[in-house]
């Protein structure tokens, strides 16, 4: 029987396994020197941190509501890692040449190591990623609240009737802050490499893929008689058939494809994994085919699960974002249900850990450190004092970021689908794309132009996309 304590125990055991893997990876790195080369497979799997709760839960919800519109979210990364491989390779090479540690550092390096530009990018990135982290909190909180009612399927009440201090999302935020601190701030590494953390993220990528495929296979071949049976039953229902009619909105697909293509580099967690953690180009060559393959595999059963949920929960009482979890619950498959929950937890924690580590590094390196060196460095008694100060700054930053994401979820995230929240962040970080790609390929690009473009684009994003979520 799935009780509260069973779910909590399984979750803590899983997080403990992740921490053990990360610790083992760090110890191995220390034994072989400060910078060991991760295997190409681990590098490719760690890139799958792109697949968050949005992928695990939200893709099915988006498919149920908008048909095939979830596909462009993955077309962009596939295009960049295949047709645009030379661009990605150039970015990685620049990162190594300039000893880049964050996306803010990368942009600033192209324009004379401008500290002002790096600080502006950092602040905008933090604001832009808050909705995405809020998405993870919402997904884990919702899935937990749904699971504790097993075997009944009851959608949790909204935040309006729940005091903030009793909200499950607050507990999730605080626990993820602890996990992020444990994984990402055990020591100061000048190159910002986290070998153990990347090994744990690669493991998480396997877990969430296995969990999603297991749910898809069960729903498709055990709850129904395969793809043909699902398609036939769905085709007999006008509402479902119309939803999946081949009537693609080209402008929407092009827009989302471009956003996802830019996000695979502009998202701080993706930049960290793809550029900072890259050991050599052999890893990139492996990722060029392995990462797109992963994206295809994790989306094979999105439409079958969406169709099954629409057929079996036709009354609309079940949120489409929870179909991956509620369909095994409906069939009373306890083990599979718990595996799916762990898969969703894995998708969320992987993103939050890497994102908060990347954001805290940016805040520490590009905002705090310049101010510290200018005004307070003389008060430090030793380099050890400086290192301890930087670690504490990162820990405080991680906690603050997650609490701000929780506040956003409480104020603006409740009424939105997971995919909608994710696209807001995609559009936010896309404001850095002109500075990144233009800076690489356009010799006449200037610091003033990059700064003006980022500020103007971010202002439009805040006014047209971010502020309306609070209405």
PDB file of N, CA, C and O in Angstrom, residues 65-133:
ATOM      1  N   UNK A  65      -3.852  18.743 -24.753  1.00  0.00           N
ATOM      2  CA  UNK A  65      -4.541  20.019 -24.969  1.00  0.00           C
ATOM      3  C   UNK A  65      -4.309  20.625 -26.347  1.00  0.00           C
ATOM      4  O   UNK A  65      -5.160  21.350 -26.858  1.00  0.00           O
ATOM      5  N   UNK A  66      -3.145  20.316 -26.956  1.00  0.00           N
ATOM      6  CA  UNK A  66      -2.792  20.981 -28.215  1.00  0.00           C
ATOM      7  C   UNK A  66      -2.286  20.037 -29.290  1.00  0.00           C
ATOM      8  O   UNK A  66      -1.633  20.483 -30.237  1.00  0.00           O
ATOM      9  N   UNK A  67      -2.510  18.759 -29.139  1.00  0.00           N
ATOM     10  CA  UNK A  67      -2.092  17.823 -30.171  1.00  0.00           C
ATOM     11  C   UNK A  67      -0.592  17.662 -30.258  1.00  0.00           C
ATOM     12  O   UNK A  67       0.083  17.336 -29.287  1.00  0.00           O
ATOM     13  N   UNK A  68      -0.033  17.964 -31.424  1.00  0.00           N
ATOM     14  CA  UNK A  68       1.385  17.715 -31.683  1.00  0.00           C
ATOM     15  C   UNK A  68       2.296  18.880 -31.302  1.00  0.00           C
ATOM     16  O   UNK A  68       3.480  18.853 -31.643  1.00  0.00           O
ATOM     17  N   UNK A  69       1.790  19.862 -30.601  1.00  0.00           N
ATOM     18  CA  UNK A  69       2.575  21.069 -30.333  1.00  0.00           C
ATOM     19  C   UNK A  69       3.740  20.841 -29.379  1.00  0.00           C
ATOM     20  O   UNK A  69       4.562  21.742 -29.182  1.00  0.00           O
ATOM     21  N   UNK A  70       3.826  19.666 -28.759  1.00  0.00           N
ATOM     22  CA  UNK A  70       4.970  19.392 -27.881  1.00  0.00           C
ATOM     23  C   UNK A  70       6.227  19.074 -28.683  1.00  0.00           C
ATOM     24  O   UNK A  70       7.353  19.183 -28.170  1.00  0.00           O
ATOM     25  N   UNK A  71       6.080  18.674 -29.937  1.00  0.00           N
ATOM     26  CA  UNK A  71       7.225  18.213 -30.733  1.00  0.00           C
ATOM     27  C   UNK A  71       8.282  19.296 -30.958  1.00  0.00           C
ATOM     28  O   UNK A  71       9.481  19.021 -30.858  1.00  0.00           O
ATOM     29  N   UNK A  72       7.912  20.554 -31.281  1.00  0.00           N
ATOM     30  CA  UNK A  72       8.947  21.569 -31.531  1.00  0.00           C
ATOM     31  C   UNK A  72       9.884  21.816 -30.352  1.00  0.00           C
ATOM     32  O   UNK A  72      11.007  22.281 -30.549  1.00  0.00           O
ATOM     33  N   UNK A  73       9.417  21.506 -29.139  1.00  0.00           N
ATOM     34  CA  UNK A  73      10.272  21.700 -27.963  1.00  0.00           C
ATOM     35  C   UNK A  73      11.539  20.853 -28.072  1.00  0.00           C
ATOM     36  O   UNK A  73      12.588  21.207 -27.524  1.00  0.00           O
ATOM     37  N   UNK A  74      11.461  19.764 -28.818  1.00  0.00           N
ATOM     38  CA  UNK A  74      12.599  18.846 -28.951  1.00  0.00           C
ATOM     39  C   UNK A  74      13.247  18.932 -30.332  1.00  0.00           C
ATOM     40  O   UNK A  74      14.374  18.465 -30.510  1.00  0.00           O
ATOM     41  N   UNK A  75      12.553  19.534 -31.283  1.00  0.00           N
ATOM     42  CA  UNK A  75      13.147  19.725 -32.608  1.00  0.00           C
ATOM     43  C   UNK A  75      14.350  20.661 -32.557  1.00  0.00           C
ATOM     44  O   UNK A  75      15.363  20.436 -33.229  1.00  0.00           O
ATOM     45  N   UNK A  76      14.247  21.719 -31.765  1.00  0.00           N
ATOM     46  CA  UNK A  76      15.332  22.691 -31.668  1.00  0.00           C
ATOM     47  C   UNK A  76      16.646  22.062 -31.224  1.00  0.00           C
ATOM     48  O   UNK A  76      17.676  22.197 -31.910  1.00  0.00           O
ATOM     49  N   UNK A  77      16.670  21.356 -30.067  1.00  0.00           N
ATOM     50  CA  UNK A  77      17.910  20.699 -29.638  1.00  0.00           C
ATOM     51  C   UNK A  77      18.425  19.677 -30.645  1.00  0.00           C
ATOM     52  O   UNK A  77      19.635  19.583 -30.873  1.00  0.00           O
ATOM     53  N   UNK A  78      17.509  18.923 -31.263  1.00  0.00           N
ATOM     54  CA  UNK A  78      17.937  17.924 -32.249  1.00  0.00           C
ATOM     55  C   UNK A  78      18.613  18.614 -33.436  1.00  0.00           C
ATOM     56  O   UNK A  78      19.653  18.161 -33.929  1.00  0.00           O
ATOM     57  N   UNK A  79      18.051  19.733 -33.899  1.00  0.00           N
ATOM     58  CA  UNK A  79      18.647  20.470 -35.012  1.00  0.00           C
ATOM     59  C   UNK A  79      20.025  21.024 -34.650  1.00  0.00           C
ATOM     60  O   UNK A  79      20.955  20.986 -35.459  1.00  0.00           O
ATOM     61  N   UNK A  80      20.160  21.550 -33.432  1.00  0.00           N
ATOM     62  CA  UNK A  80      21.443  22.131 -33.039  1.00  0.00           C
ATOM     63  C   UNK A  80      22.526  21.063 -32.927  1.00  0.00           C
ATOM     64  O   UNK A  80      23.678  21.287 -33.336  1.00  0.00           O
ATOM     65  N   UNK A  81      22.169  19.882 -32.393  1.00  0.00           N
ATOM     66  CA  UNK A  81      23.173  18.839 -32.193  1.00  0.00           C
ATOM     67  C   UNK A  81      23.458  18.046 -33.467  1.00  0.00           C
ATOM     68  O   UNK A  81      24.387  17.244 -33.484  1.00  0.00           O
ATOM     69  N   UNK A  82      22.665  18.272 -34.505  1.00  0.00           N
ATOM     70  CA  UNK A  82      22.921  17.583 -35.774  1.00  0.00           C
ATOM     71  C   UNK A  82      23.360  18.602 -36.831  1.00  0.00           C
ATOM     72  O   UNK A  82      24.542  18.739 -37.118  1.00  0.00           O
ATOM     73  N   UNK A  83      22.411  19.337 -37.380  1.00  0.00           N
ATOM     74  CA  UNK A  83      22.738  20.309 -38.428  1.00  0.00           C
ATOM     75  C   UNK A  83      23.589  21.457 -37.908  1.00  0.00           C
ATOM     76  O   UNK A  83      24.417  22.007 -38.642  1.00  0.00           O
ATOM     77  N   UNK A  84      23.410  21.834 -36.645  1.00  0.00           N
ATOM     78  CA  UNK A  84      24.161  22.961 -36.091  1.00  0.00           C
ATOM     79  C   UNK A  84      25.344  22.550 -35.238  1.00  0.00           C
ATOM     80  O   UNK A  84      25.823  23.338 -34.411  1.00  0.00           O
ATOM     81  N   UNK A  85      25.839  21.338 -35.466  1.00  0.00           N
ATOM     82  CA  UNK A  85      26.937  20.816 -34.642  1.00  0.00           C
ATOM     83  C   UNK A  85      28.160  21.728 -34.665  1.00  0.00           C
ATOM     84  O   UNK A  85      28.814  21.940 -33.641  1.00  0.00           O
ATOM     85  N   UNK A  86      28.467  22.315 -35.809  1.00  0.00           N
ATOM     86  CA  UNK A  86      29.658  23.166 -35.926  1.00  0.00           C
ATOM     87  C   UNK A  86      29.552  24.396 -35.036  1.00  0.00           C
ATOM     88  O   UNK A  86      30.558  24.898 -34.505  1.00  0.00           O
ATOM     89  N   UNK A  87      28.323  24.908 -34.834  1.00  0.00           N
ATOM     90  CA  UNK A  87      28.124  26.057 -33.944  1.00  0.00           C
ATOM     91  C   UNK A  87      28.395  25.645 -32.501  1.00  0.00           C
ATOM     92  O   UNK A  87      29.098  26.348 -31.757  1.00  0.00           O
ATOM     93  N   UNK A  88      27.846  24.510 -32.115  1.00  0.00           N
ATOM     94  CA  UNK A  88      28.043  24.014 -30.759  1.00  0.00           C
ATOM     95  C   UNK A  88      29.524  23.744 -30.487  1.00  0.00           C
ATOM     96  O   UNK A  88      30.047  24.079 -29.421  1.00  0.00           O
ATOM     97  N   UNK A  89      30.197  23.168 -31.475  1.00  0.00           N
ATOM     98  CA  UNK A  89      31.629  22.879 -31.330  1.00  0.00           C
ATOM     99  C   UNK A  89      32.425  24.172 -31.149  1.00  0.00           C
ATOM    100  O   UNK A  89      33.351  24.239 -30.332  1.00  0.00           O
ATOM    101  N   UNK A  90      32.066  25.215 -31.881  1.00  0.00           N
ATOM    102  CA  UNK A  90      32.763  26.497 -31.768  1.00  0.00           C
ATOM    103  C   UNK A  90      32.567  27.103 -30.382  1.00  0.00           C
ATOM    104  O   UNK A  90      33.507  27.647 -29.786  1.00  0.00           O
ATOM    105  N   UNK A  91      31.341  26.996 -29.846  1.00  0.00           N
ATOM    106  CA  UNK A  91      31.062  27.525 -28.510  1.00  0.00           C
ATOM    107  C   UNK A  91      31.889  26.783 -27.468  1.00  0.00           C
ATOM    108  O   UNK A  91      32.463  27.390 -26.549  1.00  0.00           O
ATOM    109  N   UNK A  92      31.962  25.457 -27.588  1.00  0.00           N
ATOM    110  CA  UNK A  92      32.750  24.659 -26.644  1.00  0.00           C
ATOM    111  C   UNK A  92      34.231  25.022 -26.736  1.00  0.00           C
ATOM    112  O   UNK A  92      34.922  25.148 -25.713  1.00  0.00           O
ATOM    113  N   UNK A  93      34.730  25.208 -27.939  1.00  0.00           N
ATOM    114  CA  UNK A  93      36.141  25.568 -28.112  1.00  0.00           C
ATOM    115  C   UNK A  93      36.459  26.927 -27.490  1.00  0.00           C
ATOM    116  O   UNK A  93      37.487  27.103 -26.834  1.00  0.00           O
ATOM    117  N   UNK A  94      35.552  27.888 -27.687  1.00  0.00           N
ATOM    118  CA  UNK A  94      35.743  29.204 -27.080  1.00  0.00           C
ATOM    119  C   UNK A  94      35.724  29.085 -25.553  1.00  0.00           C
ATOM    120  O   UNK A  94      36.525  29.708 -24.846  1.00  0.00           O
ATOM    121  N   UNK A  95      34.806  28.261 -25.057  1.00  0.00           N
ATOM    122  CA  UNK A  95      34.720  28.065 -23.608  1.00  0.00           C
ATOM    123  C   UNK A  95      36.013  27.544 -23.016  1.00  0.00           C
ATOM    124  O   UNK A  95      36.445  27.976 -21.933  1.00  0.00           O
ATOM    125  N   UNK A  96      36.666  26.630 -23.710  1.00  0.00           N
ATOM    126  CA  UNK A  96      37.926  26.079 -23.228  1.00  0.00           C
ATOM    127  C   UNK A  96      39.061  27.104 -23.341  1.00  0.00           C
ATOM    128  O   UNK A  96      39.879  27.237 -22.426  1.00  0.00           O
ATOM    129  N   UNK A  97      39.096  27.807 -24.459  1.00  0.00           N
ATOM    130  CA  UNK A  97      40.157  28.795 -24.677  1.00  0.00           C
ATOM    131  C   UNK A  97      40.107  29.908 -23.630  1.00  0.00           C
ATOM    132  O   UNK A  97      41.135  30.340 -23.104  1.00  0.00           O
ATOM    133  N   UNK A  98      38.890  30.357 -23.314  1.00  0.00           N
ATOM    134  CA  UNK A  98      38.713  31.472 -22.388  1.00  0.00           C
ATOM    135  C   UNK A  98      38.521  31.025 -20.937  1.00  0.00           C
ATOM    136  O   UNK A  98      38.306  31.854 -20.063  1.00  0.00           O
ATOM    137  N   UNK A  99      38.582  29.705 -20.700  1.00  0.00           N
ATOM    138  CA  UNK A  99      38.350  29.152 -19.356  1.00  0.00           C
ATOM    139  C   UNK A  99      37.019  29.645 -18.779  1.00  0.00           C
ATOM    140  O   UNK A  99      36.932  30.149 -17.653  1.00  0.00           O
ATOM    141  N   UNK A 100      35.956  29.495 -19.560  1.00  0.00           N
ATOM    142  CA  UNK A 100      34.623  29.994 -19.213  1.00  0.00           C
ATOM    143  C   UNK A 100      34.003  29.128 -18.119  1.00  0.00           C
ATOM    144  O   UNK A 100      34.120  27.903 -18.124  1.00  0.00           O
ATOM    145  N   UNK A 101      33.315  29.773 -17.173  1.00  0.00           N
ATOM    146  CA  UNK A 101      32.663  29.044 -16.083  1.00  0.00           C
ATOM    147  C   UNK A 101      31.145  29.201 -16.059  1.00  0.00           C
ATOM    148  O   UNK A 101      30.461  28.399 -15.430  1.00  0.00           O
ATOM    149  N   UNK A 102      30.609  30.247 -16.700  1.00  0.00           N
ATOM    150  CA  UNK A 102      29.156  30.461 -16.729  1.00  0.00           C
ATOM    151  C   UNK A 102      28.777  31.105 -18.053  1.00  0.00           C
ATOM    152  O   UNK A 102      29.637  31.619 -18.786  1.00  0.00           O
ATOM    153  N   UNK A 103      27.486  31.130 -18.350  1.00  0.00           N
ATOM    154  CA  UNK A 103      27.023  31.784 -19.582  1.00  0.00           C
ATOM    155  C   UNK A 103      27.258  33.291 -19.514  1.00  0.00           C
ATOM    156  O   UNK A 103      27.561  33.929 -20.531  1.00  0.00           O
ATOM    157  N   UNK A 104      27.148  33.882 -18.315  1.00  0.00           N
ATOM    158  CA  UNK A 104      27.448  35.317 -18.169  1.00  0.00           C
ATOM    159  C   UNK A 104      28.913  35.583 -18.475  1.00  0.00           C
ATOM    160  O   UNK A 104      29.262  36.586 -19.119  1.00  0.00           O
ATOM    161  N   UNK A 105      29.770  34.699 -18.024  1.00  0.00           N
ATOM    162  CA  UNK A 105      31.200  34.807 -18.293  1.00  0.00           C
ATOM    163  C   UNK A 105      31.482  34.702 -19.791  1.00  0.00           C
ATOM    164  O   UNK A 105      32.319  35.422 -20.337  1.00  0.00           O
ATOM    165  N   UNK A 106      30.749  33.814 -20.469  1.00  0.00           N
ATOM    166  CA  UNK A 106      30.934  33.614 -21.908  1.00  0.00           C
ATOM    167  C   UNK A 106      30.575  34.878 -22.683  1.00  0.00           C
ATOM    168  O   UNK A 106      31.318  35.323 -23.564  1.00  0.00           O
ATOM    169  N   UNK A 107      29.421  35.450 -22.361  1.00  0.00           N
ATOM    170  CA  UNK A 107      28.983  36.660 -23.069  1.00  0.00           C
ATOM    171  C   UNK A 107      29.929  37.823 -22.783  1.00  0.00           C
ATOM    172  O   UNK A 107      30.325  38.569 -23.684  1.00  0.00           O
ATOM    173  N   UNK A 108      30.318  37.971 -21.513  1.00  0.00           N
ATOM    174  CA  UNK A 108      31.204  39.076 -21.147  1.00  0.00           C
ATOM    175  C   UNK A 108      32.582  38.932 -21.797  1.00  0.00           C
ATOM    176  O   UNK A 108      33.203  39.932 -22.162  1.00  0.00           O
ATOM    177  N   UNK A 109      33.056  37.682 -21.950  1.00  0.00           N
ATOM    178  CA  UNK A 109      34.387  37.449 -22.514  1.00  0.00           C
ATOM    179  C   UNK A 109      34.490  37.971 -23.940  1.00  0.00           C
ATOM    180  O   UNK A 109      35.546  38.446 -24.369  1.00  0.00           O
ATOM    181  N   UNK A 110      33.406  37.882 -24.705  1.00  0.00           N
ATOM    182  CA  UNK A 110      33.407  38.342 -26.097  1.00  0.00           C
ATOM    183  C   UNK A 110      33.482  39.862 -26.177  1.00  0.00           C
ATOM    184  O   UNK A 110      33.939  40.418 -27.181  1.00  0.00           O
ATOM    185  N   UNK A 111      33.075  40.539 -25.116  1.00  0.00           N
ATOM    186  CA  UNK A 111      33.011  42.002 -25.145  1.00  0.00           C
ATOM    187  C   UNK A 111      33.914  42.615 -24.071  1.00  0.00           C
ATOM    188  O   UNK A 111      33.481  43.397 -23.222  1.00  0.00           O
ATOM    189  N   UNK A 112      35.173  42.196 -24.099  1.00  0.00           N
ATOM    190  CA  UNK A 112      36.181  42.816 -23.242  1.00  0.00           C
ATOM    191  C   UNK A 112      36.077  42.463 -21.783  1.00  0.00           C
ATOM    192  O   UNK A 112      36.480  43.275 -20.930  1.00  0.00           O
ATOM    193  N   UNK A 113      35.566  41.277 -21.454  1.00  0.00           N
ATOM    194  CA  UNK A 113      35.424  40.847 -20.046  1.00  0.00           C
ATOM    195  C   UNK A 113      34.655  41.890 -19.232  1.00  0.00           C
ATOM    196  O   UNK A 113      35.014  42.205 -18.088  1.00  0.00           O
ATOM    197  N   UNK A 114      33.582  42.399 -19.807  1.00  0.00           N
ATOM    198  CA  UNK A 114      32.801  43.462 -19.153  1.00  0.00           C
ATOM    199  C   UNK A 114      32.091  42.928 -17.913  1.00  0.00           C
ATOM    200  O   UNK A 114      31.221  42.058 -18.004  1.00  0.00           O
ATOM    201  N   UNK A 115      32.454  43.449 -16.749  1.00  0.00           N
ATOM    202  CA  UNK A 115      31.805  43.033 -15.508  1.00  0.00           C
ATOM    203  C   UNK A 115      30.354  43.505 -15.454  1.00  0.00           C
ATOM    204  O   UNK A 115      29.488  42.811 -14.912  1.00  0.00           O
ATOM    205  N   UNK A 116      30.090  44.686 -16.009  1.00  0.00           N
ATOM    206  CA  UNK A 116      28.723  45.198 -16.039  1.00  0.00           C
ATOM    207  C   UNK A 116      27.829  44.277 -16.858  1.00  0.00           C
ATOM    208  O   UNK A 116      26.720  43.924 -16.418  1.00  0.00           O
ATOM    209  N   UNK A 117      28.298  43.867 -18.036  1.00  0.00           N
ATOM    210  CA  UNK A 117      27.509  42.981 -18.889  1.00  0.00           C
ATOM    211  C   UNK A 117      27.274  41.641 -18.206  1.00  0.00           C
ATOM    212  O   UNK A 117      26.160  41.108 -18.235  1.00  0.00           O
ATOM    213  N   UNK A 118      28.301  41.101 -17.552  1.00  0.00           N
ATOM    214  CA  UNK A 118      28.161  39.826 -16.850  1.00  0.00           C
ATOM    215  C   UNK A 118      27.149  39.940 -15.715  1.00  0.00           C
ATOM    216  O   UNK A 118      26.329  39.035 -15.506  1.00  0.00           O
ATOM    217  N   UNK A 119      27.175  41.043 -14.981  1.00  0.00           N
ATOM    218  CA  UNK A 119      26.244  41.231 -13.866  1.00  0.00           C
ATOM    219  C   UNK A 119      24.805  41.358 -14.366  1.00  0.00           C
ATOM    220  O   UNK A 119      23.872  40.788 -13.777  1.00  0.00           O
ATOM    221  N   UNK A 120      24.621  42.112 -15.457  1.00  0.00           N
ATOM    222  CA  UNK A 120      23.275  42.264 -16.033  1.00  0.00           C
ATOM    223  C   UNK A 120      22.733  40.925 -16.511  1.00  0.00           C
ATOM    224  O   UNK A 120      21.573  40.583 -16.249  1.00  0.00           O
ATOM    225  N   UNK A 121      23.560  40.167 -17.216  1.00  0.00           N
ATOM    226  CA  UNK A 121      23.141  38.845 -17.681  1.00  0.00           C
ATOM    227  C   UNK A 121      22.755  37.959 -16.501  1.00  0.00           C
ATOM    228  O   UNK A 121      21.736  37.247 -16.531  1.00  0.00           O
ATOM    229  N   UNK A 122      23.539  37.997 -15.448  1.00  0.00           N
ATOM    230  CA  UNK A 122      23.254  37.179 -14.263  1.00  0.00           C
ATOM    231  C   UNK A 122      21.898  37.514 -13.663  1.00  0.00           C
ATOM    232  O   UNK A 122      21.089  36.621 -13.368  1.00  0.00           O
ATOM    233  N   UNK A 123      21.639  38.782 -13.465  1.00  0.00           N
ATOM    234  CA  UNK A 123      20.370  39.190 -12.845  1.00  0.00           C
ATOM    235  C   UNK A 123      19.176  38.811 -13.722  1.00  0.00           C
ATOM    236  O   UNK A 123      18.143  38.341 -13.217  1.00  0.00           O
ATOM    237  N   UNK A 124      19.302  38.985 -15.033  1.00  0.00           N
ATOM    238  CA  UNK A 124      18.203  38.643 -15.933  1.00  0.00           C
ATOM    239  C   UNK A 124      18.001  37.122 -15.982  1.00  0.00           C
ATOM    240  O   UNK A 124      16.870  36.637 -16.011  1.00  0.00           O
ATOM    241  N   UNK A 125      19.109  36.377 -15.973  1.00  0.00           N
ATOM    242  CA  UNK A 125      18.999  34.911 -15.970  1.00  0.00           C
ATOM    243  C   UNK A 125      18.254  34.430 -14.734  1.00  0.00           C
ATOM    244  O   UNK A 125      17.383  33.555 -14.817  1.00  0.00           O
ATOM    245  N   UNK A 126      18.591  34.977 -13.588  1.00  0.00           N
ATOM    246  CA  UNK A 126      17.927  34.558 -12.352  1.00  0.00           C
ATOM    247  C   UNK A 126      16.427  34.793 -12.444  1.00  0.00           C
ATOM    248  O   UNK A 126      15.615  33.920 -12.102  1.00  0.00           O
ATOM    249  N   UNK A 127      16.037  35.971 -12.934  1.00  0.00           N
ATOM    250  CA  UNK A 127      14.606  36.270 -13.078  1.00  0.00           C
ATOM    251  C   UNK A 127      13.968  35.331 -14.101  1.00  0.00           C
ATOM    252  O   UNK A 127      12.867  34.819 -13.891  1.00  0.00           O
ATOM    253  N   UNK A 128      14.668  35.088 -15.201  1.00  0.00           N
ATOM    254  CA  UNK A 128      14.107  34.259 -16.261  1.00  0.00           C
ATOM    255  C   UNK A 128      13.937  32.805 -15.888  1.00  0.00           C
ATOM    256  O   UNK A 128      13.035  32.129 -16.394  1.00  0.00           O
ATOM    257  N   UNK A 129      14.785  32.297 -14.982  1.00  0.00           N
ATOM    258  CA  UNK A 129      14.729  30.885 -14.626  1.00  0.00           C
ATOM    259  C   UNK A 129      13.753  30.609 -13.489  1.00  0.00           C
ATOM    260  O   UNK A 129      13.333  29.472 -13.283  1.00  0.00           O
ATOM    261  N   UNK A 130      13.365  31.622 -12.744  1.00  0.00           N
ATOM    262  CA  UNK A 130      12.443  31.403 -11.618  1.00  0.00           C
ATOM    263  C   UNK A 130      11.166  30.660 -12.030  1.00  0.00           C
ATOM    264  O   UNK A 130      10.745  29.720 -11.335  1.00  0.00           O
ATOM    265  N   UNK A 131      10.498  31.049 -13.155  1.00  0.00           N
ATOM    266  CA  UNK A 131       9.316  30.275 -13.543  1.00  0.00           C
ATOM    267  C   UNK A 131       9.629  28.807 -13.825  1.00  0.00           C
ATOM    268  O   UNK A 131       8.808  27.929 -13.529  1.00  0.00           O
ATOM    269  N   UNK A 132      10.800  28.530 -14.378  1.00  0.00           N
ATOM    270  CA  UNK A 132      11.159  27.153 -14.710  1.00  0.00           C
ATOM    271  C   UNK A 132      11.382  26.319 -13.445  1.00  0.00           C
ATOM    272  O   UNK A 132      10.990  25.155 -13.360  1.00  0.00           O
ATOM    273  N   UNK A 133      12.031  26.915 -12.445  1.00  0.00           N
ATOM    274  CA  UNK A 133      12.207  26.210 -11.178  1.00  0.00           C
ATOM    275  C   UNK A 133      10.860  26.044 -10.483  1.00  0.00           C
ATOM    276  O   UNK A 133      10.571  25.005  -9.886  1.00  0.00           O
TER     277      UNK A 133
END
